[in-house]
Tab-separated table of C-alpha atoms and ligand atoms in Angstrom:
chain	number	residue	atom	x	y	z
A	135	MET	CA	-186.731	47.189	152.864
A	136	SER	CA	-190.262	47.107	153.999
A	137	THR	CA	-191.533	43.917	152.416
A	138	LYS	CA	-189.983	41.030	150.577
A	139	ALA	CA	-193.104	40.898	148.266
A	140	ALA	CA	-192.040	44.341	146.866
A	141	LYS	CA	-188.395	43.166	146.654
A	142	ARG	CA	-189.531	40.140	144.642
A	143	SER	CA	-191.669	42.250	142.346
A	144	ALA	CA	-188.703	44.484	141.546
A	145	LYS	CA	-186.613	41.378	140.606
A	146	GLN	CA	-189.448	40.091	138.419
A	147	LYS	CA	-188.607	42.785	135.833
A	148	PRO	CA	-185.123	42.073	134.663
A	149	GLY	CA	-183.635	44.958	132.694
A	150	HIS	CA	-186.541	47.291	133.563
A	151	ARG	CA	-185.711	50.192	135.941
A	152	ALA	CA	-188.938	51.723	137.113
A	153	GLU	CA	-189.184	55.384	137.926
A	154	GLU	CA	-188.578	55.753	141.655
A	155	THR	CA	-189.749	58.879	143.442
A	156	PHE	CA	-188.680	59.637	147.089
A	157	ARG	CA	-190.128	61.686	149.777
A	158	VAL	CA	-188.398	62.077	153.196
A	159	LEU	CA	-190.537	60.455	155.905
A	160	ILE	CA	-188.127	60.774	158.787
A	161	SER	CA	-185.162	63.027	158.580
A	162	HIS	CA	-181.720	61.941	159.759
A	163	GLN	CA	-181.942	64.670	162.402
A	164	ARG	CA	-185.124	63.226	163.884
A	165	ILE	CA	-183.630	59.727	163.726
A	166	ARG	CA	-180.600	60.869	165.583
A	167	THR	CA	-182.663	62.550	168.342
A	168	ARG	CA	-184.893	59.465	168.705
A	169	VAL	CA	-182.051	57.026	168.708
A	170	ARG	CA	-180.416	59.056	171.488
A	171	GLN	CA	-183.600	58.939	173.536
A	172	MET	CA	-184.000	55.236	172.997
A	173	ALA	CA	-180.458	54.602	174.178
A	174	GLN	CA	-181.088	56.605	177.301
A	175	GLU	CA	-184.198	54.577	177.978
A	176	ILE	CA	-182.492	51.285	177.373
A	177	ARG	CA	-179.474	52.280	179.597
A	178	ARG	CA	-181.827	53.422	182.370
A	179	ASP	CA	-183.418	49.859	182.371
A	180	PHE	CA	-180.095	48.163	182.434
A	181	PRO	CA	-177.622	50.531	184.049
A	182	ASN	CA	-174.929	48.121	185.063
A	183	ASP	CA	-175.203	45.375	182.444
A	184	GLN	CA	-173.117	44.669	179.417
A	185	ILE	CA	-175.748	45.027	176.749
A	186	HIS	CA	-175.279	42.430	173.971
A	187	LEU	CA	-176.709	43.860	170.766
A	188	VAL	CA	-177.894	41.360	168.333
A	189	GLY	CA	-178.356	42.830	164.815
A	190	VAL	CA	-180.575	41.196	162.251
A	191	LEU	CA	-178.720	41.530	158.966
A	192	LYS	CA	-178.672	43.606	156.938
A	193	GLY	CA	-181.187	46.418	157.506
A	194	SER	CA	-180.361	46.938	161.176
A	195	VAL	CA	-176.680	47.807	160.664
A	196	LEU	CA	-176.889	51.572	160.629
A	197	PHE	CA	-179.390	51.670	163.490
A	198	LEU	CA	-177.239	49.357	165.527
A	199	ALA	CA	-174.066	51.409	164.861
A	200	ASP	CA	-175.791	54.586	165.946
A	201	LEU	CA	-177.519	53.032	168.983
A	202	ALA	CA	-174.292	51.451	170.146
A	203	ARG	CA	-172.515	54.794	170.225
A	204	GLU	CA	-175.284	56.352	172.258
A	205	LEU	CA	-175.697	53.642	174.774
A	206	GLY	CA	-172.502	54.230	176.783
A	207	GLY	CA	-171.277	51.590	179.243
A	208	GLU	CA	-170.363	48.107	178.198
A	209	VAL	CA	-171.755	46.987	174.866
A	210	SER	CA	-171.011	44.040	172.672
A	211	PHE	CA	-172.303	43.005	169.203
A	212	ASP	CA	-173.300	39.999	167.325
A	213	PHE	CA	-175.282	39.443	164.053
A	214	ILE	CA	-177.768	36.955	162.791
A	215	SER	CA	-179.144	36.574	159.259
A	216	VAL	CA	-182.526	35.053	158.433
A	217	SER	CA	-184.680	34.959	155.385
A	218	SER	CA	-188.355	34.630	155.260
A	219	TYR	CA	-190.728	33.778	152.407
A	220	GLY	CA	-194.424	33.458	151.915
A	221	LYS	CA	-195.111	36.757	153.568
A	222	GLY	CA	-198.237	37.563	151.425
A	223	MET	CA	-201.878	36.645	152.154
A	224	ASP	CA	-200.960	33.019	151.867
A	225	SER	CA	-198.123	33.472	154.342
A	226	THR	CA	-196.560	30.295	155.773
A	227	GLY	CA	-194.632	32.302	158.190
A	228	GLU	CA	-191.535	30.182	157.573
A	229	VAL	CA	-188.217	31.793	158.397
A	230	LYS	CA	-184.889	30.240	157.469
A	231	LEU	CA	-181.727	30.743	159.388
A	232	ILE	CA	-178.930	31.943	157.106
A	233	LYS	CA	-176.202	32.796	159.719
A	234	ASP	CA	-176.453	32.051	163.334
A	235	LEU	CA	-174.873	34.043	166.186
A	236	ASP	CA	-171.141	33.721	166.722
A	237	VAL	CA	-171.335	33.436	170.569
A	238	SER	CA	-173.717	32.085	173.202
A	239	ILE	CA	-176.283	34.409	174.618
A	240	GLU	CA	-176.855	32.344	177.844
A	241	GLY	CA	-176.904	34.622	180.894
A	242	ARG	CA	-176.536	37.794	178.812
A	243	THR	CA	-178.624	40.877	178.657
A	244	VAL	CA	-179.633	40.669	174.906
A	245	LEU	CA	-181.064	43.369	172.838
A	246	VAL	CA	-182.369	42.362	169.412
A	247	VAL	CA	-181.917	45.321	167.096
A	248	GLU	CA	-184.171	45.529	164.033
A	249	ASP	CA	-184.685	48.316	161.466
A	250	ILE	CA	-188.350	47.457	160.884
A	251	LEU	CA	-191.094	45.404	162.431
A	252	ASP	CA	-193.660	44.507	159.750
A	253	THR	CA	-195.712	41.309	159.815
A	254	GLY	CA	-193.671	40.327	162.964
A	255	LEU	CA	-192.979	36.788	161.622
A	256	THR	CA	-189.179	37.366	161.655
A	257	LEU	CA	-189.253	38.581	165.158
A	258	LYS	CA	-191.443	35.910	166.420
A	259	TYR	CA	-189.066	33.298	164.991
A	260	LEU	CA	-186.033	35.002	166.548
A	261	LEU	CA	-187.630	35.443	169.972
A	262	ARG	CA	-188.500	31.726	170.089
A	263	LEU	CA	-184.879	30.805	169.019
A	264	PHE	CA	-183.257	33.096	171.549
A	265	GLU	CA	-185.532	32.309	174.475
A	266	GLU	CA	-184.433	28.585	174.261
A	267	ARG	CA	-180.869	29.764	174.768
A	268	LYS	CA	-181.564	31.264	178.168
A	269	PRO	CA	-180.429	34.832	178.024
A	270	LYS	CA	-180.663	36.782	181.424
A	271	HIS	CA	-182.906	39.366	179.753
A	272	LEU	CA	-184.265	39.500	176.148
A	273	ARG	CA	-185.490	42.786	174.821
A	274	VAL	CA	-186.196	44.196	171.397
A	275	ALA	CA	-185.477	47.623	169.888
A	276	VAL	CA	-186.902	48.479	166.483
A	277	LEU	CA	-186.441	51.721	164.583
A	278	LEU	CA	-189.693	51.550	162.576
A	279	ASP	CA	-192.947	49.777	163.478
A	280	LYS	CA	-195.677	49.225	160.768
A	281	VAL	CA	-198.225	48.285	163.363
A	282	GLU	CA	-201.049	47.859	160.892
A	283	ARG	CA	-199.181	45.096	159.000
A	284	ARG	CA	-198.803	42.843	161.952
A	285	ILE	CA	-199.628	39.182	161.711
A	286	ALA	CA	-197.625	37.578	164.535
A	287	ASP	CA	-198.370	38.582	168.134
A	288	VAL	CA	-195.088	40.282	168.942
A	289	LYS	CA	-194.163	43.818	169.966
A	290	ALA	CA	-190.891	45.768	170.568
A	291	ASP	CA	-189.853	46.906	173.961
A	292	TYR	CA	-188.304	50.083	172.511
A	293	THR	CA	-189.716	51.644	169.293
A	294	GLY	CA	-188.360	54.555	167.372
A	295	PHE	CA	-191.220	55.549	165.091
A	296	VAL	CA	-194.644	54.043	164.277
A	297	ILE	CA	-195.075	54.485	160.498
A	298	PRO	CA	-197.833	53.873	158.043
A	299	ASN	CA	-197.962	51.087	155.515
A	300	GLU	CA	-195.760	52.687	152.917
A	301	PHE	CA	-192.703	51.323	151.111
A	302	VAL	CA	-189.700	52.854	152.914
A	303	VAL	CA	-186.015	52.853	152.162
A	304	GLY	CA	-182.895	54.474	153.635
A	305	TYR	CA	-181.045	54.334	156.946
A	306	GLY	CA	-180.348	50.633	156.335
A	307	LEU	CA	-183.544	49.695	154.450
A	308	ASP	CA	-183.223	48.726	150.870
A	309	PHE	CA	-185.081	48.446	147.587
A	310	ASP	CA	-183.443	45.560	145.813
A	311	GLU	CA	-180.291	46.152	147.805
A	312	ARG	CA	-180.092	49.911	146.905
A	313	TYR	CA	-180.631	52.950	149.054
A	314	ARG	CA	-179.465	51.474	152.332
A	315	ASN	CA	-177.008	54.342	152.620
A	316	LEU	CA	-179.598	57.141	152.453
A	317	PRO	CA	-179.364	59.122	155.729
A	318	ASP	CA	-183.164	59.643	155.917
A	319	VAL	CA	-185.955	57.200	155.948
A	320	CYS	CA	-187.808	57.840	152.723
A	321	VAL	CA	-191.011	56.729	151.122
A	322	VAL	CA	-190.406	55.369	147.669
A	323	ARG	CA	-193.046	55.347	144.849
A	324	LEU	CA	-192.613	53.460	141.664
A	325	GLY	CA	-193.737	54.946	138.421
A	326	PRO	CA	-193.945	53.512	134.894
A	327	HIS	CA	-190.560	54.735	133.538
A	328	GLY	CA	-188.125	57.620	133.776
A	329	LYS	CA	-185.342	58.390	136.195
A	330	THR	CA	-184.871	58.284	139.939
A	331	LYS	CA	-185.785	61.540	141.676
A	332	VAL	CA	-185.305	62.574	145.245
A	333	ASP	CA	-187.507	65.506	146.021
A	334	ALA	CA	-186.712	66.342	149.648
B	157	PRP	C1	-186.733	43.213	157.112
B	157	PRP	C2	-186.405	43.700	158.466
B	157	PRP	C3	-186.876	42.419	159.319
B	157	PRP	C4	-187.982	41.895	158.437
B	157	PRP	C5	-189.235	42.282	159.132
B	157	PRP	O1	-185.612	42.401	156.559
B	157	PRP	O2	-185.038	43.797	158.618
B	157	PRP	O3	-185.858	41.509	159.518
B	157	PRP	O4	-187.879	42.345	157.131
B	157	PRP	O5	-190.271	41.777	158.495
B	157	PRP	P1	-191.449	40.970	159.165
B	157	PRP	O6	-191.840	41.638	160.370
B	157	PRP	O7	-192.546	40.961	158.130
B	157	PRP	O8	-190.915	39.595	159.436
B	157	PRP	P2	-185.458	42.027	155.036
B	157	PRP	O9	-185.939	40.606	154.812
B	157	PRP	O10	-186.025	43.090	154.134
B	157	PRP	O11	-183.898	41.908	154.818
B	157	PRP	P3	-182.814	43.036	155.063
B	157	PRP	O12	-182.768	43.515	156.466
B	157	PRP	O13	-181.547	42.403	154.572
B	157	PRP	O14	-183.183	44.202	154.084
């Protein structure tokens, strides 16, 4: 999901299911092509290394799965889970570790895999945490980048698509845990009432 604030506001209306209208922003075909290009770029930079993919749960799972299959060569996976709060105007930037990595990253070529880069607060926290653990290389791949939302001074090494500040779901991104399984990245708009409609 694009922002936790939106997730929270959805949960503030128990029993109320707002009308949700979808528009495809990035089709699965475009995603597939771009993920393949990104994998080629990454493999070119590290032709002989085992690339240790660190997925940030849960949104990155589909992207990581597709990227891993396109990378070729030696690849390993691990996952981390964090939750952040206070991401609004009064942001504290605090991030809480929910599940740490299973194995050490010391001396490894690590690629942090994120579905979306928004304020950048999550990534800033993760990079600081990982740098202390002395990886050989530490790089970041994000599928979507909402550049205009950035608060923290971070950027990805490999970016799929720069997108406008719209509420997006699909291909791993959720709205209140729904729609992660949509093959396309879609913009969702919430109406007052009615049923869910996918128009593309
Ligand atoms: C999203 C995304 C990043 C984070 C980016 O996760 O996967 O981890 O938000 O936001 P930031 O740049 O503002 O810190 P989310 O908290 O929605 O959890 P999810 O991946 O489980 O949906």
